[in-house]
Coordinates of C-alpha atoms and ligand atoms in Angstrom, one line a residue:
X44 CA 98.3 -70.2 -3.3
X45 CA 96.4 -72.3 -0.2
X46 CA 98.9 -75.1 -0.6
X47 CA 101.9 -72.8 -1.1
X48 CA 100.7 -71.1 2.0
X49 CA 99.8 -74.4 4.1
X50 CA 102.6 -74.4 6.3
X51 CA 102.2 -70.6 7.0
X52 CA 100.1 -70.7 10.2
X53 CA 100.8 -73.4 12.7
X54 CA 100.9 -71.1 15.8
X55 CA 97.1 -69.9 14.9
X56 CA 95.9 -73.2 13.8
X57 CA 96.6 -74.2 17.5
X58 CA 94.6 -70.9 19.0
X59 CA 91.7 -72.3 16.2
X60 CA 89.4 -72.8 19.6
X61 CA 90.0 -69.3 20.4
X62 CA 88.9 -68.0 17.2
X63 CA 86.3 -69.4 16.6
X64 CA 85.0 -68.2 20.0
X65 CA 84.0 -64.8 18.5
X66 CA 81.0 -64.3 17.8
X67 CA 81.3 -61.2 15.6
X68 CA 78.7 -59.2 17.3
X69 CA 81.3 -56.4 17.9
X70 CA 80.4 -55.0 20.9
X71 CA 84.0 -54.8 21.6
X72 CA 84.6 -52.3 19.2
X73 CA 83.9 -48.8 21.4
X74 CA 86.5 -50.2 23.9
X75 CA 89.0 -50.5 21.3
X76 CA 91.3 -47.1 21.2
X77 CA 92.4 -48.0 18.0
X78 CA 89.6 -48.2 16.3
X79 CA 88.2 -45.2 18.1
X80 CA 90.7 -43.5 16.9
X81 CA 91.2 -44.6 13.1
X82 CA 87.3 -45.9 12.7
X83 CA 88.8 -48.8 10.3
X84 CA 87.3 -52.4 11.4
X85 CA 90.5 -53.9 10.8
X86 CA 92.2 -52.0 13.7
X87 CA 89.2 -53.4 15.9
X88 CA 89.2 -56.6 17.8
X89 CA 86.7 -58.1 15.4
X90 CA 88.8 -56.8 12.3
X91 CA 92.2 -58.3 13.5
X92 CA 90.2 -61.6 14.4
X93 CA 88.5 -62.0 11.1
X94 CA 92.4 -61.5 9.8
X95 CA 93.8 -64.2 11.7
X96 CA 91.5 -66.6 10.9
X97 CA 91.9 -65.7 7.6
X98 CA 95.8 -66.2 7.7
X99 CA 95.0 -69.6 9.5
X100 CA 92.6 -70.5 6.3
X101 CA 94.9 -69.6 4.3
X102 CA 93.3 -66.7 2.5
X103 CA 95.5 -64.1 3.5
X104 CA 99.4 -64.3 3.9
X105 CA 100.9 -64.4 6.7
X106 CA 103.3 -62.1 5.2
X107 CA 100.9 -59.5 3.9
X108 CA 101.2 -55.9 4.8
X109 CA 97.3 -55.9 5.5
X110 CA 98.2 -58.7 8.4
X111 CA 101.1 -56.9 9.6
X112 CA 100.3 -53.6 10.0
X113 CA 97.1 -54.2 11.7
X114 CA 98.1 -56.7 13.9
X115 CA 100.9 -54.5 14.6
X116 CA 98.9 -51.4 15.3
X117 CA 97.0 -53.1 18.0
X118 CA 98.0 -52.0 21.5
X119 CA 97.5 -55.3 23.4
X120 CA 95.3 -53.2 26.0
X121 CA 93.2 -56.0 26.0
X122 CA 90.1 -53.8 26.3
X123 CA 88.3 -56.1 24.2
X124 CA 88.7 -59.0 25.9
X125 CA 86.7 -57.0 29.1
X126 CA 84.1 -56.1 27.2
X127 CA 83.4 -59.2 25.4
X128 CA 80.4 -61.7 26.3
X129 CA 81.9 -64.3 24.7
X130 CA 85.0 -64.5 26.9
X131 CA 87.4 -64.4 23.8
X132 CA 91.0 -64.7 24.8
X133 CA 92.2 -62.3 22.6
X134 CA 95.3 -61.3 24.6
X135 CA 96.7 -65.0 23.5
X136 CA 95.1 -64.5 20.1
X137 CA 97.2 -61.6 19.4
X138 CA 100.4 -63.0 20.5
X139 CA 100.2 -66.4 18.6
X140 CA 99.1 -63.8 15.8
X141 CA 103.0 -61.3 16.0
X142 CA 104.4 -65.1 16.7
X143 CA 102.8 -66.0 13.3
X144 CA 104.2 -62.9 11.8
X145 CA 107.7 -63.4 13.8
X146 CA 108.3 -67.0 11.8
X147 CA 107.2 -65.7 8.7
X148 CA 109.8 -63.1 8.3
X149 CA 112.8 -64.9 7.5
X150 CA 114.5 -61.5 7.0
X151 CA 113.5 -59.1 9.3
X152 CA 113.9 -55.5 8.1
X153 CA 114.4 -51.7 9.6
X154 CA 112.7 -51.7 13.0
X155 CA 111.7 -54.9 13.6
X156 CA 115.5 -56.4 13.7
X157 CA 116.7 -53.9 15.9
X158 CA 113.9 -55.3 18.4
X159 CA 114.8 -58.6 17.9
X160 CA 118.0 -58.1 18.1
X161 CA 118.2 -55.9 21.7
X162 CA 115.5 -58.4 22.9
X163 CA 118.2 -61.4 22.3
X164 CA 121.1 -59.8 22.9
X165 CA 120.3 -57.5 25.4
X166 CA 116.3 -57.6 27.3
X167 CA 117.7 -61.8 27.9
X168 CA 121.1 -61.3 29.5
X169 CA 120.8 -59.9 33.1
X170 CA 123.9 -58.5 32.7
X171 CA 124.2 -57.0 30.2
X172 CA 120.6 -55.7 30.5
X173 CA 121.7 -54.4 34.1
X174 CA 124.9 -52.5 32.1
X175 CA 122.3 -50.9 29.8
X176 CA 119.9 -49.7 32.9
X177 CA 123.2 -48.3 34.8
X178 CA 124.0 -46.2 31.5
X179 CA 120.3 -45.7 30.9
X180 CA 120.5 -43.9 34.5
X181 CA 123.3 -42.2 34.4
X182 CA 122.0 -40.2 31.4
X183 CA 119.1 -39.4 33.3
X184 CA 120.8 -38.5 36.4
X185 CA 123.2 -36.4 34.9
X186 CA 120.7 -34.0 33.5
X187 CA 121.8 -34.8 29.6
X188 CA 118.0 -35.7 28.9
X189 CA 116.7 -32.6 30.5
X190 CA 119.2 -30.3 29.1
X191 CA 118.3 -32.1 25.3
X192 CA 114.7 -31.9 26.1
X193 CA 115.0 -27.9 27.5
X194 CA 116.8 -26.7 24.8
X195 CA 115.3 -28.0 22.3
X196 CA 117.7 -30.1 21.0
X197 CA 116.3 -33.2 21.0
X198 CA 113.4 -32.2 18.9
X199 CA 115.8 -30.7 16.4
X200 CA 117.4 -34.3 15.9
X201 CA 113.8 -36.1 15.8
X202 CA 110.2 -36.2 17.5
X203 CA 110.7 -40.0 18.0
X204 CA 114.1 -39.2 19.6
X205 CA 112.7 -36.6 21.8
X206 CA 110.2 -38.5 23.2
X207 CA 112.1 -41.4 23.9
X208 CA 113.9 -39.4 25.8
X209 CA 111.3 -37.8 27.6
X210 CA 110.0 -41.0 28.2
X211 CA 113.7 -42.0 30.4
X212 CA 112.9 -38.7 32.0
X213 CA 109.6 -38.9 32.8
X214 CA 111.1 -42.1 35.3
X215 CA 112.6 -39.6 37.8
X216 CA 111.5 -39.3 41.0
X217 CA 108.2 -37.0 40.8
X218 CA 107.6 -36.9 44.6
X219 CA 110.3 -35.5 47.6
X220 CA 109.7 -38.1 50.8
X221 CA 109.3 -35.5 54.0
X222 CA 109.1 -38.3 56.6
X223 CA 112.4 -40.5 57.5
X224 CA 112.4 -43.4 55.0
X225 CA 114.8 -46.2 55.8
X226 CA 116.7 -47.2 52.0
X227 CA 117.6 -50.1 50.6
X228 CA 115.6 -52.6 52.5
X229 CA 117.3 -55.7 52.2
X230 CA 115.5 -58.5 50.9
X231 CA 118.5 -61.2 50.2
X232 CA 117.1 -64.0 52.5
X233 CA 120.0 -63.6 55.2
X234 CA 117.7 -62.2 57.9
X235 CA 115.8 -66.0 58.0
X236 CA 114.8 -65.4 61.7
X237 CA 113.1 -62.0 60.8
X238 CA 108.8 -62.1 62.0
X239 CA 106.2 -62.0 59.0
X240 CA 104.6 -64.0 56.7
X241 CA 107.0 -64.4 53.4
X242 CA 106.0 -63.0 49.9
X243 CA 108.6 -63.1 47.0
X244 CA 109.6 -59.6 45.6
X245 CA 109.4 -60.3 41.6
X246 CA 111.3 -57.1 41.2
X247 CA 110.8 -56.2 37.1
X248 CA 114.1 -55.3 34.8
X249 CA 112.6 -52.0 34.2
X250 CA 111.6 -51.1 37.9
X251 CA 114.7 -52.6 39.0
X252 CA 116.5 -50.2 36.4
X253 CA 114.5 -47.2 36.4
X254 CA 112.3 -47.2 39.2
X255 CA 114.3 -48.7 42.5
X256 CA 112.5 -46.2 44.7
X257 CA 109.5 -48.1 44.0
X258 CA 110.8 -51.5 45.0
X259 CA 112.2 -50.1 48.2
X260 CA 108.5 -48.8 49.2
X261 CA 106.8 -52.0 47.9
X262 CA 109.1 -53.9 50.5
X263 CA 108.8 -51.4 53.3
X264 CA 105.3 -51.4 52.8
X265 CA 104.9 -55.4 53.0
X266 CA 107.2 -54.8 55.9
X267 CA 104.6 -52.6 57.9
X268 CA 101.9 -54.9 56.8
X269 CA 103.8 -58.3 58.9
X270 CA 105.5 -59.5 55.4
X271 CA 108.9 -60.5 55.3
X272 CA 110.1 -60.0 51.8
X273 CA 112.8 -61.8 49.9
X274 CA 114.0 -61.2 46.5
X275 CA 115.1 -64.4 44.4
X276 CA 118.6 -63.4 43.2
X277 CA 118.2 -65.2 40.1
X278 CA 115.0 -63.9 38.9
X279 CA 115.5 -62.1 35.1
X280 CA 112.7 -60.4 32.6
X281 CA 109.4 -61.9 32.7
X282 CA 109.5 -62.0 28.9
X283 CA 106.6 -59.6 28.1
X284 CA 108.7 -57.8 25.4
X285 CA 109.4 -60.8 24.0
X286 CA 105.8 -62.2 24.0
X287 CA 104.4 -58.9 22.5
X288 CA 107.1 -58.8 19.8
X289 CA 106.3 -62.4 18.8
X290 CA 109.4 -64.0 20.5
X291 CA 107.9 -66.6 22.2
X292 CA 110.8 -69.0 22.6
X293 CA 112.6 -66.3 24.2
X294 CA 109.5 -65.3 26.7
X295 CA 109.2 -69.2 27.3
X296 CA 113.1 -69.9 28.1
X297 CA 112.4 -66.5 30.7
X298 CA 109.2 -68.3 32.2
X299 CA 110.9 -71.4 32.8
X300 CA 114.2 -69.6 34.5
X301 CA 111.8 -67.6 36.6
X302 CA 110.2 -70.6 37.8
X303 CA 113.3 -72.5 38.8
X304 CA 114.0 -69.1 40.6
X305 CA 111.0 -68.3 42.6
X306 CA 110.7 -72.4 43.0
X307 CA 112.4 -72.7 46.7
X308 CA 108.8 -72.1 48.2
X309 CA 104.5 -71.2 47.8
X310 CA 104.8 -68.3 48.9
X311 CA 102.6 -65.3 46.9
X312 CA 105.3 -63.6 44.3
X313 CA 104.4 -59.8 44.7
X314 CA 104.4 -57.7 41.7
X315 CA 104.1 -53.9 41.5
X316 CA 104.3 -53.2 37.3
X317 CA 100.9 -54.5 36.1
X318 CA 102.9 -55.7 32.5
X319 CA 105.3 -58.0 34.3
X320 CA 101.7 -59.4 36.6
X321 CA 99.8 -60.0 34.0
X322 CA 102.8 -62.1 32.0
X323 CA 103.8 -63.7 35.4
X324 CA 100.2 -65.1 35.3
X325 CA 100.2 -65.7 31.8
X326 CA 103.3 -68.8 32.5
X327 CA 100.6 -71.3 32.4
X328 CA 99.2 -70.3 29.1
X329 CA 102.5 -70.0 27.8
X330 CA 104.1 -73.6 28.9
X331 CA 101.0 -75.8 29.0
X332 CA 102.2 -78.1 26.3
X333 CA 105.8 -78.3 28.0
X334 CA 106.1 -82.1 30.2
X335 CA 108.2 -80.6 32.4
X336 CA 107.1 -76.9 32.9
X337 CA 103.7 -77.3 32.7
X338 CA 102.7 -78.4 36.1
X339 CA 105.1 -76.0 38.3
X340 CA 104.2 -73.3 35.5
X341 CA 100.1 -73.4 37.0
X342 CA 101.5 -73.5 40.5
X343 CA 103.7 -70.0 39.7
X344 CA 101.0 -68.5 38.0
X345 CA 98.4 -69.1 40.5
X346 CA 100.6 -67.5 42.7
X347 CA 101.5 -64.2 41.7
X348 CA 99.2 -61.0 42.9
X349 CA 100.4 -57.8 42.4
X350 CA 100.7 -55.7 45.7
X351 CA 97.7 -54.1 45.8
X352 CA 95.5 -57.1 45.2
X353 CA 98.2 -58.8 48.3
X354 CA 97.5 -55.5 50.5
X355 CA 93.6 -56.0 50.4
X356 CA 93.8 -59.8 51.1
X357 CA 96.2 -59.5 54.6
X358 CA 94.4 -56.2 55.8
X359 CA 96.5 -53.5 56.1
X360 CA 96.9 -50.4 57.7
X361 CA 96.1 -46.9 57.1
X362 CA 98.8 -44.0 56.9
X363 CA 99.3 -40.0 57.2
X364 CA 97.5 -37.3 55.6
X365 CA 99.8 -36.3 52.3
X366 CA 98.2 -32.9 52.4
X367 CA 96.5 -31.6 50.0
X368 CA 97.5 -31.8 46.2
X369 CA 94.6 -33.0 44.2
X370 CA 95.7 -36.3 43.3
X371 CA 93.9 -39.3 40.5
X372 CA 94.7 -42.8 39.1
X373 CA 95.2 -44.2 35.7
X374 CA 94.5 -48.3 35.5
X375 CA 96.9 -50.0 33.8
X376 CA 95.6 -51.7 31.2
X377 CA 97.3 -55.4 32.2
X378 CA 96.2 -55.0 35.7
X379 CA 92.8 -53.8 34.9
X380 CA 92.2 -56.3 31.9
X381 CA 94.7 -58.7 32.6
X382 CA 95.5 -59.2 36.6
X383 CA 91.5 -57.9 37.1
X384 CA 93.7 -55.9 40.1
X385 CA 92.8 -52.3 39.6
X386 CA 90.5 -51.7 42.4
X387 CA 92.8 -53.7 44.5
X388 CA 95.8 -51.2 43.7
X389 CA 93.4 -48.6 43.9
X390 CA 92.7 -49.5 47.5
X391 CA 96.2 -48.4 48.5
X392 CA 95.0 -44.1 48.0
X393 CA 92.0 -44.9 49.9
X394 CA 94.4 -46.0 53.0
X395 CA 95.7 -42.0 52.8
X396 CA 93.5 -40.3 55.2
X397 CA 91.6 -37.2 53.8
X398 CA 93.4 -37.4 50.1
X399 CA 92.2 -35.1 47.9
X400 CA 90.8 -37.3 45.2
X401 CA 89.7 -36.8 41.8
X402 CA 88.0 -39.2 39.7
X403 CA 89.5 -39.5 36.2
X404 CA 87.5 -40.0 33.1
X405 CA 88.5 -42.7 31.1
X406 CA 90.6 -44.1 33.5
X407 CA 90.5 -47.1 32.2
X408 CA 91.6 -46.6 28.5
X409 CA 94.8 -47.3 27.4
X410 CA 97.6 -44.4 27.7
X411 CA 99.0 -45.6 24.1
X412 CA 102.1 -46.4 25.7
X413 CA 102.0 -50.3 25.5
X414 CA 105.6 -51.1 25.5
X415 CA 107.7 -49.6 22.9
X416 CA 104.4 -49.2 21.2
X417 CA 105.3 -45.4 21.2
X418 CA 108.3 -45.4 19.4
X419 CA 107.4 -47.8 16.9
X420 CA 103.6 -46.5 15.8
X421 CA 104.1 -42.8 17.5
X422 CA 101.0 -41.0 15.6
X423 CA 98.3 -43.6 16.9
X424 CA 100.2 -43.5 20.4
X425 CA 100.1 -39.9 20.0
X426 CA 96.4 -39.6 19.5
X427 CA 95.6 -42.7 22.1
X428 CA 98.2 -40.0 25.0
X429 CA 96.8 -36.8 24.0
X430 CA 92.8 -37.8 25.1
X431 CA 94.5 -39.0 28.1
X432 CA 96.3 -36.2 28.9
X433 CA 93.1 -34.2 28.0
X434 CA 91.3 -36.3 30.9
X435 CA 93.9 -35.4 32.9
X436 CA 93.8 -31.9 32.7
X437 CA 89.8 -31.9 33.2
X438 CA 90.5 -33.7 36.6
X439 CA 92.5 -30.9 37.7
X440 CA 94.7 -33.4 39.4
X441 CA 98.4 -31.9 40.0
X442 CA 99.6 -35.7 40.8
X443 CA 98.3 -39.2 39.3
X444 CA 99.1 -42.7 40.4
X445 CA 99.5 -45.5 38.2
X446 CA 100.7 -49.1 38.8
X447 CA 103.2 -49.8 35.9
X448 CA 106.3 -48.6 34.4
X449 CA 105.7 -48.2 31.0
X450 CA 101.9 -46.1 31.6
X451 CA 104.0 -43.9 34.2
X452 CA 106.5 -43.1 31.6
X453 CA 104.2 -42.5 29.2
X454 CA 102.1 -40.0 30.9
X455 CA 104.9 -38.1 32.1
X456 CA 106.4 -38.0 29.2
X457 CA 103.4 -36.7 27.4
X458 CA 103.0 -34.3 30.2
X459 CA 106.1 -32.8 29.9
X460 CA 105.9 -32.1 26.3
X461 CA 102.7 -30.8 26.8
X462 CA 104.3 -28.3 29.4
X463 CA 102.3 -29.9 32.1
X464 CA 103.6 -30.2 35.6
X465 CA 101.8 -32.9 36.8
X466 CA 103.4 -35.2 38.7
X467 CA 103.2 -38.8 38.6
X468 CA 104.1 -41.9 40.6
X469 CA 102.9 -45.3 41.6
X470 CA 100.3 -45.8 44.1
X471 CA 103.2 -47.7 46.5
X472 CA 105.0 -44.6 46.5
X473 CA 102.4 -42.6 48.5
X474 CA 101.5 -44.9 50.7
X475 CA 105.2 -45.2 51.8
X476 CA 105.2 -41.9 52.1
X477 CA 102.2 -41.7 53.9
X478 CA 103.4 -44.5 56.0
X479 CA 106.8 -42.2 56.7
X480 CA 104.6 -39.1 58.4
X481 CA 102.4 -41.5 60.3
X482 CA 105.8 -42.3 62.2
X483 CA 106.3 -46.3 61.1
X484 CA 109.4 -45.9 60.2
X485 CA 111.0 -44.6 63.1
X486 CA 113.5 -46.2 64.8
X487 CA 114.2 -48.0 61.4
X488 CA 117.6 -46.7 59.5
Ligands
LIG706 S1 94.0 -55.2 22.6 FE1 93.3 -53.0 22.8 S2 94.0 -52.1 20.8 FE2 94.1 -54.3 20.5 S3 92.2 -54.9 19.6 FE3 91.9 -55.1 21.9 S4 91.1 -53.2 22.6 FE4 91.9 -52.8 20.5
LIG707 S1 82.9 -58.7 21.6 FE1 84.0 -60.7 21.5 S2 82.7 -62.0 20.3 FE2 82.0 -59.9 19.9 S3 83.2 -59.3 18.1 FE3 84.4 -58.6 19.9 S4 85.8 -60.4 20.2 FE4 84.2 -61.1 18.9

């Protein structure tokens, strides 16, 4: 069996340094929401460690269900790695682990080749990716995902269905700007002569699709705070799908186009969806053995900093009193655990005079969103969404702020089913608007 097996586990044997770095003293396991949640050690940290080492040994197949499905119930939070005194890199563990299981399928099935095949045909063409998002959007616009969702509809064709589509809902606007906001900020280069200190916009295929409102106040924000923003045109995905699915020749052939594209100079590249951060600064994990990449893939890395973490470095300036709605704020879980940017983004509420803030319990658990985690294992996300809801409604916040698309749509999505108005946005958005009523836009169109 070892020897029909021996040329099962390549992409492990090279993590083998990383394995063996755990300790097995398991004090990551209370951080784990999966293991919370099922109490079964192998859907802990520990658990799906001792099963990749035992893949890499060659005791267990790479093609076992066992391997699978707990590797695959794992949320890539990364949880673990914060709480772990041994400084485990489980993050990269995990994704040389669905790589592993990737290569070893050499017929994927059911789920699993729709995935592949939408994250090769689809998530790595800009265009068409950009024809999906403008379909995607015009769904949403035109009230056909309410009108499914409020009748009832949706549910009547499937629970998954439904809550993918309250999860494309749940990306509408949640808050109405009162000040005068200047749109579409333009951030193509022309304007060379323009004052500030430059930052690159990497602007994320899902906020780009689904949430442009929040690129517009990321940039008018930077803008107040004496940046001048430009946004490399040919900048794609940063290949975090990919990389969580086990693709990672398609996440690498990403990193390397994104790092041609954001080459032209060292300026910080500015991110405002804690996913696409933490994969940004992941490029030099991901091309270190590449001659060409690997060098320019440290100097891209080192520069990325999502825009709260950029905020705190330049100084920046306080806004307008949003009134009073009582408002909280969800880490997510890449730039808690993965950027170490939370507090930075959280810095940007604390620059709304007199906000009516609520502290939320668990803050910094995941939401069980992860990607298209929901869809694919919806009764752990289920039970990982509906303690975070249940924070949320203990906080008796009416808003929440969180710094990434796919925890935003989550939570709104579960709020909505759950018939709860809260409304939710990213921590940008009301500082722009609070930057609006303190007047710094005038004069501005
Ligand atoms: S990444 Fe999250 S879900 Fe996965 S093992 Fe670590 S803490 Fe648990
Ligand atoms: S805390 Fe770290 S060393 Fe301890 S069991 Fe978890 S991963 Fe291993």
């Amino acid at each position: 069996m070892a020897a029909e097996l021996s040329h099962l586990s390549p992409i492990l044997s090279s993590e083998e340094e990383k394995l063996l770095a755990c300790v097995h003293c398991g004090l990551c396991l209370e951080a784990c929401p999966t293991y919370v949640a099922t109490g079964d050690e192998n859907d802990s940290p520990r658990g799906r460690i001792y099963l990749m080492r035992a893949v890499k040994e060659e005791r267990l197949a790479v093609t076992s269900l066992t391997f699978e499905n707990h590797i695959d119930r794992c949320l890539g939070c990364r949880a673990c790695e914060s709480a772990c005194p041994a400084g485990v890199e489980y993050g990269q563990l995990l994704e040389a682990a669905r790589a592993e299981i990737a290569r070893g399928q050499t017929k994927p099935t059911g789920t699993y080749r729709l995935m592949y095949f939408v994250l090769k045909h689809v998530w790595s063409r800009p265009k068409r990716l950009r024809v999906a998002f403008t379909l995607a959007r015009w769904f949403r616009d035109s009230g056909l995902a309410n009108i499914l969702l409020r009748t009832g509809m949706a549910s009547e064709i499937s629970s998954r269905f439904e809550f993918a589509l309250a999860l494309l809902d749940g990306s509408s606007a949640a808050t109405k700007t009162a000040g005068k906001m200047p749109a579409n900020p333009d951030t193509s280069g022309q304007d060379a002569g323009a004052p500030g200190t430059p930052v690159l916009l990497f602007k994320g295929c899902v906020m780009e699709g689904l949430f442009k409102r929040v690129n517009e106040a990321t940039v008018r924000v930077l803008e107040v705070n004496r940046c001048k923003v430009q946004a490399p045109e040919a900048q794609v995905c940063c290949g975090a799908l990919h990389a969580h699915a086990g693709d990672i020749e398609g996440a690498r052939a990403l990193a390397r186009q994104n790092i041609d594209a954001f080459a032209n100079n060292g300026a910080p590249i500015i991110t405002n969806a804690g996913g696409c951060g933490a994969m940004l600064a992941s490029y030099a994990h991901l091309l270190e053995h590449d001659a060409k990449y690997a060098e320019p893939a440290r100097e891209f890395s080192a520069r990325v900093r999502d825009v709260g973490q950029h905020l705190q470095a330049i100084g920046f300036r306080n806004g307008e009193s949003l009134g009073f709605a009582r408002t909280t704020y969800d880490a997510s879980c890449h730039l808690l655990h993965g950027q170490h940017a939370a507090d930075a983004s959280l810095q940007m509420l604390w620059a709304i005079p007199n906000l009516n803030f609520a502290l939320l319990s668990g803050s910094d658990v995941c939401c069980g969103g992860a990607g298209v985690y929901n869809l694919l294992e919806p009764e752990l996300s289920e039970q990982v969404l509906d303690e975070k809801l249940r924070n949320i409604e203990q906080s008796g916040a009416t808003v929440l702020a969180t710094g990434n698309p796919g925890c935003h749509m989550q939570i709104a999505a579960g709020a909505r089913l759950a018939e709860n108005p809260l409304k939710v946005c990213h921590p940008v958005e009301l500082l722009d608007e609070s930057y609006s009523r303190a007047g710094y836009y005038d004069g501005k169109s």
